[in-house]
Amino acid sequence: MKSKAMMALKILIAFAIPFAISALYCLVRGVTLIELYLPASYNNDCVFYYKLVDAIVTKGGPTGFFGFNESHAMIGGFAAWSPLLLMPWALWGVIFGWTYSSVIWCNLTLFGIALAVFVGLAEVDFKTLGALFVMLLLFPGFSINLMNVLPEIVVVSVMLVYLGFAVRAAAKGPRISYIVAMYIIAAYLTVTRPYMLLLMIIPTYYLGKQTKKSVAALCFVLVSGVSFLGNVLVGHFFTAAYFEPLFNTDFVKEFMAGHFSMSFWMAVSVFKSMTKGIAGALVDAFSYGLTMGTQYVVAIVTAIAAFVMAVRKGENKYGALCWFHFTSVMALLLAIVFFLRKTNEGGRHIWAFAVIGIVIVCACGFDKLGIAVKAISAALLIVFCTRGAIVPTDYDIPMPNEAAKENVEFWKTVFEDKNVFASDAKGYDNTVMWVFIDYAGETGVVTEYNELYALPSGMGISCCYPDYVISNFDNLQSKFIVADSRGKVAALCAEKGLKVVGEHENVIMYQRY
């Protein structure tokens, strides 16, 4: 009875950890959780995620098109992200309502539940729980993602449950129920992101211990194949084409065409360029606390720590998990370098593995690490805090912002007064073109976007380049255009005599028909 009570207490503490970390982070920043204001977020992806979920909750799905340069999905109006990642938020919105603060409370609850499940499955002790709290607290990127509308928190929460089953299988023996659970979670994540095929490795490894290796290999091929097919189908039917291909395979195409020398030197050039970019991000993490850089650092450091734990002499029942984390981070880094080729985007994708790395290192043998490795890890995290990562320069929590709040309220009033609403007819009639950058003379300007939070529920947002809008102006399909009033697009709209819906500061909205 006492052991059950202790486990219940640990589960309760685990659930409270994300709330405590977020509250402490806000305290350091001089605000409270309830003061955060989502439309003030620095990340413009957040407005897409928020309005997509808003449309699902209120209309059953977008009635306008979310996309880029007027691209749209074949089914629904979703942008470049899998709608499956939005489901936890949508469920929360259906049950509790969807407001600007909803996503923060949903994220905290979702991660709290996931961590509680992990603690229950892994049966961690209080020492490990304390180490988890401290390490996550000292990783500012964790707090920042918790309090934003970014799907990485959904991904890492699901991965935590997966990890719980993996740790339990390592400690108690690989039961079929644990293996099936891991396969299901791996399949879900693979459908949303193809590189999550990496998660098929652990259940296949344990299945190979339970049955013939040929059976395990067959299961790996079947589950991976079906999951990857699901990813392709979801991408084909439910996501819109981005401005450019999300993954670059030029040197692979050259190789397949038989141009082996050209393919090799293209790969070398890409490797040099991307490693220079990632190295720069690592340096910036220590120079001024670049959030994206800290994500790479934590992922790499935890991967190295996992490698050390895996190769140390002596029995380590979690050796397979340590090897898994090390190889996963290395594989993801290679994918970022050769195929994604965007240091910033790569930092977002590797963030989940940074958090999972912290959990693996704490739960799977932190006590076995040498004092030098522990000291280096602690020093890295302390440097982040002292060198500026607490107040980041790239990503940040949505701090209170009266100007942003006044702007959103202004546009809400405009939309009500001008009778702007999402009609029942789905399509471009309910779509707003957001010209997110433009040129005032020779100077580039960025169009403010927090007014998009005020759009009527269900309306879609098509993020567009000014060149696309200007060159296709007479053939555009979206009903509304939001642009910077100082830019070329606004000047063209005025020249064509389009109706002005509203104007505030440097943002103007036109109605085309």
XYZ file of C-alpha atoms in Angstrom:
513
model
C 0.000 0.000 0.000
C 2.846 2.361 0.861
C 4.575 1.711 -2.486
C 1.324 2.449 -4.343
C 0.920 5.687 -2.412
C 4.504 6.681 -3.256
C 3.935 5.920 -6.930
C 0.713 7.947 -6.912
C 2.621 10.848 -5.355
C 5.345 10.619 -8.019
C 2.738 10.562 -10.783
C 1.070 13.634 -9.289
C 4.412 15.444 -9.067
C 5.195 14.498 -12.672
C 1.879 15.934 -13.834
C 2.630 19.185 -11.984
C 6.155 19.607 -13.405
C 5.242 21.449 -16.652
C 2.963 23.801 -14.712
C 5.707 24.518 -12.166
C 8.402 25.033 -14.822
C 6.203 27.370 -16.862
C 5.190 29.348 -13.790
C 8.827 29.723 -12.712
C 9.905 30.751 -16.210
C 7.157 33.370 -16.309
C 8.194 34.563 -12.849
C 11.746 35.126 -14.106
C 10.311 37.081 -17.049
C 8.128 39.176 -14.731
C 4.722 37.896 -15.884
C 2.227 35.211 -14.938
C 0.781 32.407 -17.029
C -2.626 34.048 -17.211
C -1.113 37.271 -18.572
C 0.347 35.640 -21.696
C -1.285 36.820 -24.921
C -1.006 34.460 -27.876
C -1.495 37.026 -30.713
C 1.711 38.708 -29.502
C 3.742 35.604 -30.416
C 6.875 36.216 -32.497
C 6.240 33.054 -34.514
C 3.866 33.592 -37.433
C 3.261 29.829 -37.732
C 1.282 30.134 -34.508
C -1.508 32.089 -36.195
C -1.928 29.275 -38.735
C -2.141 26.594 -36.055
C -4.485 28.639 -33.894
C -6.891 29.491 -36.728
C -6.826 25.931 -38.086
C -7.911 24.568 -34.713
C -10.422 27.407 -34.360
C -11.953 26.322 -37.678
C -12.099 22.663 -36.646
C -13.734 23.473 -33.310
C -16.307 25.951 -34.629
C -16.963 24.758 -38.192
C -15.788 21.162 -38.255
C -12.907 22.292 -40.480
C -11.723 25.313 -42.452
C -14.257 26.868 -44.807
C -11.472 28.812 -46.509
C -8.115 27.645 -47.821
C -4.958 27.602 -45.716
C -1.948 27.503 -47.996
C 0.846 29.362 -49.754
C 0.538 31.450 -52.916
C -3.083 30.243 -53.091
C -2.204 26.551 -52.877
C -4.635 24.376 -50.956
C -5.232 20.786 -49.916
C -7.404 18.454 -51.989
C -9.601 17.753 -48.966
C -10.220 20.567 -46.501
C -8.250 23.770 -46.392
C -5.214 22.711 -44.376
C -1.771 24.225 -44.890
C 1.542 22.325 -44.988
C 1.035 20.505 -41.673
C -0.662 17.203 -40.938
C -4.121 17.750 -39.399
C -3.425 14.758 -37.143
C -1.063 16.940 -35.107
C -3.928 19.343 -34.416
C -6.272 16.736 -32.942
C -5.257 17.055 -29.246
C -5.811 20.823 -29.418
C -9.086 20.380 -31.304
C -10.353 17.902 -28.703
C -9.467 20.359 -25.943
C -11.272 23.118 -27.825
C -14.409 21.028 -28.256
C -14.511 20.186 -24.542
C -13.315 23.424 -22.937
C -13.662 26.016 -25.691
C -10.952 27.607 -27.834
C -9.560 30.965 -26.751
C -6.125 32.576 -26.957
C -5.098 30.963 -23.669
C -6.559 27.528 -24.445
C -3.498 26.179 -26.210
C -1.199 27.002 -23.284
C -3.358 25.142 -20.770
C -3.804 22.289 -23.233
C -0.033 22.003 -23.752
C 0.684 22.005 -20.026
C -2.001 19.393 -19.377
C -0.965 17.232 -22.332
C 2.705 17.173 -21.362
C 1.790 16.703 -17.698
C -0.311 13.638 -18.534
C 2.426 12.261 -20.797
C 5.109 12.733 -18.133
C 2.839 11.166 -15.506
C 2.273 8.146 -17.768
C 6.016 7.885 -18.349
C 6.748 8.011 -14.613
C 4.100 5.363 -13.955
C 5.386 3.037 -16.673
C 9.088 3.582 -15.996
C 8.630 3.542 -12.193
C 11.239 6.252 -11.729
C 12.425 7.213 -8.266
C 12.254 10.638 -6.636
C 15.908 11.307 -7.461
C 15.248 10.825 -11.176
C 12.107 12.938 -10.962
C 14.110 15.723 -9.353
C 16.801 15.484 -12.036
C 14.128 15.707 -14.741
C 12.648 18.806 -13.157
C 15.997 20.574 -12.890
C 17.203 19.650 -16.390
C 13.944 20.672 -18.076
C 13.836 23.861 -16.009
C 17.335 24.804 -17.197
C 16.409 24.244 -20.861
C 14.601 27.491 -21.803
C 13.568 26.072 -25.178
C 11.348 23.619 -23.322
C 9.387 26.368 -21.571
C 9.100 28.425 -24.758
C 7.549 25.545 -26.708
C 5.207 24.714 -23.831
C 3.680 28.175 -24.027
C 3.257 28.495 -27.794
C 0.993 27.066 -30.494
C 3.613 24.771 -31.999
C 2.960 21.043 -32.630
C 6.346 20.007 -31.252
C 4.750 19.757 -27.802
C 2.204 17.266 -29.176
C 5.007 15.252 -30.766
C 7.173 15.123 -27.645
C 4.210 14.245 -25.408
C 3.352 11.237 -27.561
C 7.041 10.286 -27.679
C 7.157 10.368 -23.868
C 4.433 7.722 -23.659
C 6.330 5.661 -26.239
C 9.484 6.018 -24.145
C 7.588 4.908 -21.050
C 6.671 1.616 -22.714
C 10.243 1.231 -23.990
C 11.754 1.743 -20.529
C 9.240 -0.648 -18.980
C 10.020 -3.260 -21.626
C 13.722 -2.898 -20.846
C 13.155 -3.201 -17.101
C 10.344 -5.780 -16.900
C 10.771 -7.702 -20.119
C 9.321 -7.022 -23.582
C 5.687 -8.041 -23.325
C 3.672 -8.099 -26.543
C 1.329 -5.405 -25.165
C 4.271 -3.019 -24.730
C 5.526 -3.770 -28.238
C 2.091 -3.239 -29.801
C 1.693 0.061 -27.948
C 5.077 1.264 -29.228
C 4.222 0.248 -32.795
C 0.906 2.136 -32.633
C 2.561 5.301 -31.322
C 5.387 5.025 -33.853
C 2.833 4.605 -36.649
C 0.883 7.697 -35.554
C 4.009 9.838 -35.453
C 5.282 8.462 -38.770
C 2.019 9.420 -40.456
C 2.614 12.982 -39.251
C 6.389 13.113 -39.858
C 8.235 10.566 -42.024
C 11.505 10.573 -40.066
C 9.615 9.150 -37.097
C 10.130 5.786 -38.808
C 13.117 5.769 -36.454
C 10.693 4.859 -33.661
C 10.004 1.494 -35.329
C 13.470 0.321 -34.284
C 12.846 -0.244 -30.556
C 9.630 -2.330 -30.777
C 11.213 -4.368 -33.578
C 14.295 -4.962 -31.419
C 12.168 -6.204 -28.527
C 9.941 -8.260 -30.823
C 13.083 -9.957 -32.114
C 13.773 -11.068 -28.550
C 10.272 -12.537 -28.240
C 9.959 -14.260 -31.625
C 12.044 -15.182 -34.641
C 14.057 -12.349 -36.103
C 12.400 -12.965 -39.471
C 8.985 -12.332 -37.891
C 10.250 -9.120 -36.289
C 11.724 -7.990 -39.603
C 8.433 -8.694 -41.374
C 6.505 -6.683 -38.761
C 8.959 -3.819 -39.180
C 8.478 -3.788 -42.946
C 4.678 -4.058 -42.769
C 4.078 -1.467 -40.040
C 6.658 0.919 -41.473
C 5.256 0.515 -44.978
C 1.657 1.138 -43.934
C 2.678 4.111 -41.779
C 4.761 5.681 -44.525
C 1.923 5.154 -46.997
C -0.356 6.910 -44.506
C 2.089 9.813 -44.423
C 2.051 10.039 -48.216
C -1.757 9.887 -48.393
C -2.279 12.497 -45.668
C 0.241 14.736 -47.384
C -1.441 14.237 -50.756
C -5.028 14.839 -49.666
C -4.856 17.045 -46.569
C -1.879 19.377 -46.940
C -1.200 22.294 -49.276
C 1.932 22.735 -51.360
C 4.532 24.963 -49.712
C 6.394 27.745 -51.554
C 9.124 25.266 -52.371
C 9.690 21.528 -51.794
C 10.145 20.802 -48.096
C 12.976 18.382 -48.840
C 15.761 18.767 -51.389
C 16.965 15.626 -53.185
C 18.953 17.130 -56.059
C 22.175 15.195 -55.461
C 20.187 11.947 -55.118
C 18.544 12.599 -58.494
C 21.949 13.192 -60.052
C 23.191 9.931 -58.547
C 20.195 8.003 -59.882
C 20.817 9.559 -63.301
C 24.326 8.124 -63.267
C 26.123 11.419 -62.646
C 28.116 9.999 -59.751
C 30.904 12.572 -59.644
C 28.502 15.516 -59.809
C 26.306 13.920 -57.133
C 29.309 13.459 -54.835
C 30.534 17.034 -55.116
C 27.007 18.409 -54.707
C 26.694 16.396 -51.481
C 30.085 17.682 -50.282
C 29.040 21.274 -50.974
C 25.751 20.815 -49.113
C 27.545 19.182 -46.177
C 30.054 22.036 -45.869
C 27.365 24.707 -46.087
C 24.959 23.104 -43.615
C 27.558 22.069 -41.049
C 28.804 25.657 -41.099
C 25.243 26.853 -40.451
C 24.661 24.403 -37.596
C 28.073 25.186 -36.098
C 27.142 28.863 -36.205
C 23.898 28.090 -34.374
C 25.841 26.195 -31.700
C 28.170 29.154 -31.218
C 25.208 31.539 -31.066
C 23.659 29.386 -28.340
C 26.572 30.337 -26.097
C 27.110 33.833 -27.483
C 23.652 35.226 -26.857
C 21.344 32.319 -26.070
C 19.909 31.601 -29.531
C 16.990 29.266 -28.764
C 17.383 27.308 -31.986
C 21.066 26.790 -31.217
C 20.375 25.528 -27.695
C 18.075 22.879 -29.164
C 20.918 21.498 -31.264
C 23.297 21.638 -28.300
C 20.988 19.760 -25.921
C 20.163 17.111 -28.537
C 23.849 16.548 -29.343
C 25.023 16.586 -25.716
C 22.337 14.113 -24.613
C 23.196 11.911 -27.613
C 26.852 11.882 -26.549
C 25.843 11.138 -22.946
C 23.635 8.273 -24.178
C 26.571 6.950 -26.208
C 28.796 7.039 -23.109
C 26.156 5.151 -21.112
C 25.780 2.577 -23.891
C 29.489 1.757 -24.232
C 30.443 1.797 -20.545
C 31.473 -1.559 -19.163
C 29.030 -3.390 -16.977
C 25.418 -4.376 -17.377
C 23.058 -1.684 -18.623
C 19.527 -2.891 -19.294
C 18.793 0.406 -21.010
C 21.679 0.079 -23.451
C 19.354 -0.355 -26.443
C 17.517 2.872 -25.584
C 20.800 4.740 -25.224
C 21.953 3.490 -28.622
C 18.559 4.404 -30.073
C 18.809 8.009 -28.902
C 22.362 8.394 -30.147
C 21.641 6.946 -33.595
C 18.329 8.844 -33.901
C 19.951 12.221 -33.251
C 22.805 11.441 -35.646
C 20.360 10.270 -38.342
C 18.179 13.347 -37.882
C 21.209 15.629 -38.117
C 22.180 13.967 -41.397
C 18.620 14.386 -42.698
C 18.686 18.078 -41.740
C 22.052 18.555 -43.438
C 21.392 16.702 -46.687
C 17.633 16.951 -47.233
C 15.958 19.665 -45.138
C 18.853 22.135 -45.526
C 17.333 24.716 -43.198
C 19.154 25.183 -39.915
C 16.235 26.988 -38.293
C 13.613 24.406 -39.300
C 15.984 21.627 -38.317
C 16.235 23.120 -34.847
C 12.472 22.856 -34.464
C 12.437 19.204 -35.498
C 15.361 18.218 -33.289
C 13.777 19.913 -30.252
C 11.642 16.859 -29.435
C 14.749 14.656 -29.424
C 16.492 17.172 -27.158
C 13.693 16.824 -24.591
C 13.533 13.046 -24.988
C 17.312 12.974 -24.630
C 17.060 14.710 -21.267
C 14.497 12.127 -20.143
C 16.586 9.179 -21.364
C 19.764 10.457 -19.723
C 17.961 11.082 -16.421
C 15.939 7.852 -16.376
C 18.312 5.361 -17.983
C 21.526 5.624 -16.041
C 22.421 9.197 -15.148
C 24.129 7.799 -12.054
C 26.421 5.767 -14.329
C 27.816 8.850 -16.059
C 31.206 10.064 -14.941
C 31.532 13.247 -12.916
C 33.144 14.973 -15.912
C 30.151 14.329 -18.190
C 27.740 15.480 -15.491
C 29.742 18.634 -14.866
C 29.936 19.468 -18.575
C 26.188 18.925 -19.026
C 25.363 21.112 -16.036
C 27.790 23.791 -17.215
C 26.200 23.885 -20.670
C 22.732 24.462 -19.270
C 23.959 27.096 -16.823
C 25.741 28.921 -19.652
C 22.473 28.994 -21.615
C 20.789 30.758 -18.746
C 23.582 33.223 -18.065
C 24.251 34.040 -21.731
C 20.741 35.081 -22.640
C 18.663 32.019 -23.470
C 16.230 32.949 -20.710
C 15.292 36.001 -22.800
C 15.680 34.627 -26.338
C 16.252 36.584 -29.511
C 14.448 34.253 -31.916
C 11.592 32.305 -30.330
C 9.848 33.546 -27.209
C 6.735 33.090 -25.124
C 3.802 35.358 -26.101
C 4.473 38.161 -23.647
C 1.680 40.626 -22.738
C 1.492 43.327 -25.394
C -1.108 46.072 -25.183
C -0.424 47.267 -28.723
C -1.062 43.778 -30.107
C -4.224 43.470 -28.033
C -5.535 46.828 -29.248
C -4.749 45.828 -32.827
C -6.671 42.557 -32.556
C -9.661 44.280 -30.955
C -9.616 46.959 -33.669
C -9.834 44.376 -36.432
C -12.540 42.401 -34.638
C -14.634 45.562 -34.625
C -13.871 46.197 -38.312
C -14.928 42.686 -39.319
C -18.177 43.021 -37.366
C -18.961 46.487 -38.754
C -18.116 45.517 -42.359
C -20.006 42.231 -42.082
C -16.962 40.112 -42.894
C -17.777 36.493 -42.076
C -17.108 32.941 -43.237
C -19.951 31.808 -45.478
C -21.172 28.224 -45.730
C -19.703 27.915 -49.224
C -16.176 26.555 -48.844
C -13.339 27.968 -50.895
C -11.653 31.207 -51.879
C -14.669 33.324 -50.851
C -13.583 32.604 -47.273
C -9.853 33.056 -47.877
C -7.579 35.962 -46.961
C -4.321 36.477 -48.836
C -1.664 37.563 -46.365
C 1.208 39.260 -48.195
C 3.697 38.626 -45.421
C 6.555 40.641 -46.936
C 6.641 43.498 -49.450
C 8.798 46.392 -50.592
C 8.400 50.071 -49.803
C 10.599 51.469 -52.536
C 13.813 49.491 -52.206
C 13.250 48.703 -48.528
C 11.785 45.381 -47.466
C 8.855 45.503 -45.027
C 7.237 42.700 -43.032
C 3.463 42.788 -42.769
C 2.149 42.585 -39.203
C 0.062 39.464 -38.684
C -1.630 39.569 -35.279
C -4.759 40.998 -36.940
C -5.191 37.559 -38.540
C -6.122 36.184 -35.113
C -9.228 38.378 -35.314
C -10.479 36.784 -38.546
C -13.922 35.164 -38.306
C -13.778 31.468 -37.399
C -13.404 29.182 -40.398
C -11.712 31.663 -42.719
C -8.522 30.475 -44.383
C -5.178 32.252 -44.692
C -3.049 32.010 -47.819
C 0.476 33.244 -47.140
C 1.772 34.877 -50.331
C 4.872 36.477 -51.797
C 4.331 39.929 -53.308
C 5.736 38.821 -56.670
C 3.027 36.162 -56.932
C 0.272 38.652 -56.096
C 1.501 41.325 -58.506
C 2.199 39.015 -61.457
C -1.116 37.157 -61.073
C -3.226 40.067 -59.847
C -6.017 39.789 -62.442
C -6.296 36.032 -61.900
C -6.208 35.893 -58.104
C -8.955 33.845 -56.470
C -8.966 34.838 -52.785
C -11.616 37.372 -51.799
C -9.496 39.422 -49.380
C -5.931 40.761 -49.377
C -4.029 41.833 -46.253
C -0.822 43.748 -46.972
C 1.519 46.403 -45.642
C 0.039 49.782 -46.572
C 3.501 51.050 -47.578
C 4.180 48.228 -50.035
C 3.782 47.615 -53.757
C 0.802 45.280 -53.377
C -1.201 47.887 -51.459
C -0.341 50.472 -54.129
C -1.569 48.124 -56.866
C -4.789 47.389 -54.958
C -5.435 51.129 -54.618
C -4.674 51.661 -58.308
C -7.189 48.950 -59.234
C -9.801 50.589 -57.011
C -10.331 47.684 -54.618
C -12.619 48.244 -51.661
C -10.844 48.977 -48.366
C -12.202 46.844 -45.532
C -10.043 48.461 -42.868
C -6.683 50.050 -42.158
C -4.704 50.271 -38.947
C -1.159 51.530 -38.572
C 0.775 49.861 -41.430
C -1.746 47.128 -42.240
C -4.539 47.465 -44.796
C -7.156 44.942 -45.898
C -8.839 44.985 -49.309
C -11.857 43.135 -50.643
C -11.505 42.029 -54.258
C -15.134 41.147 -55.007
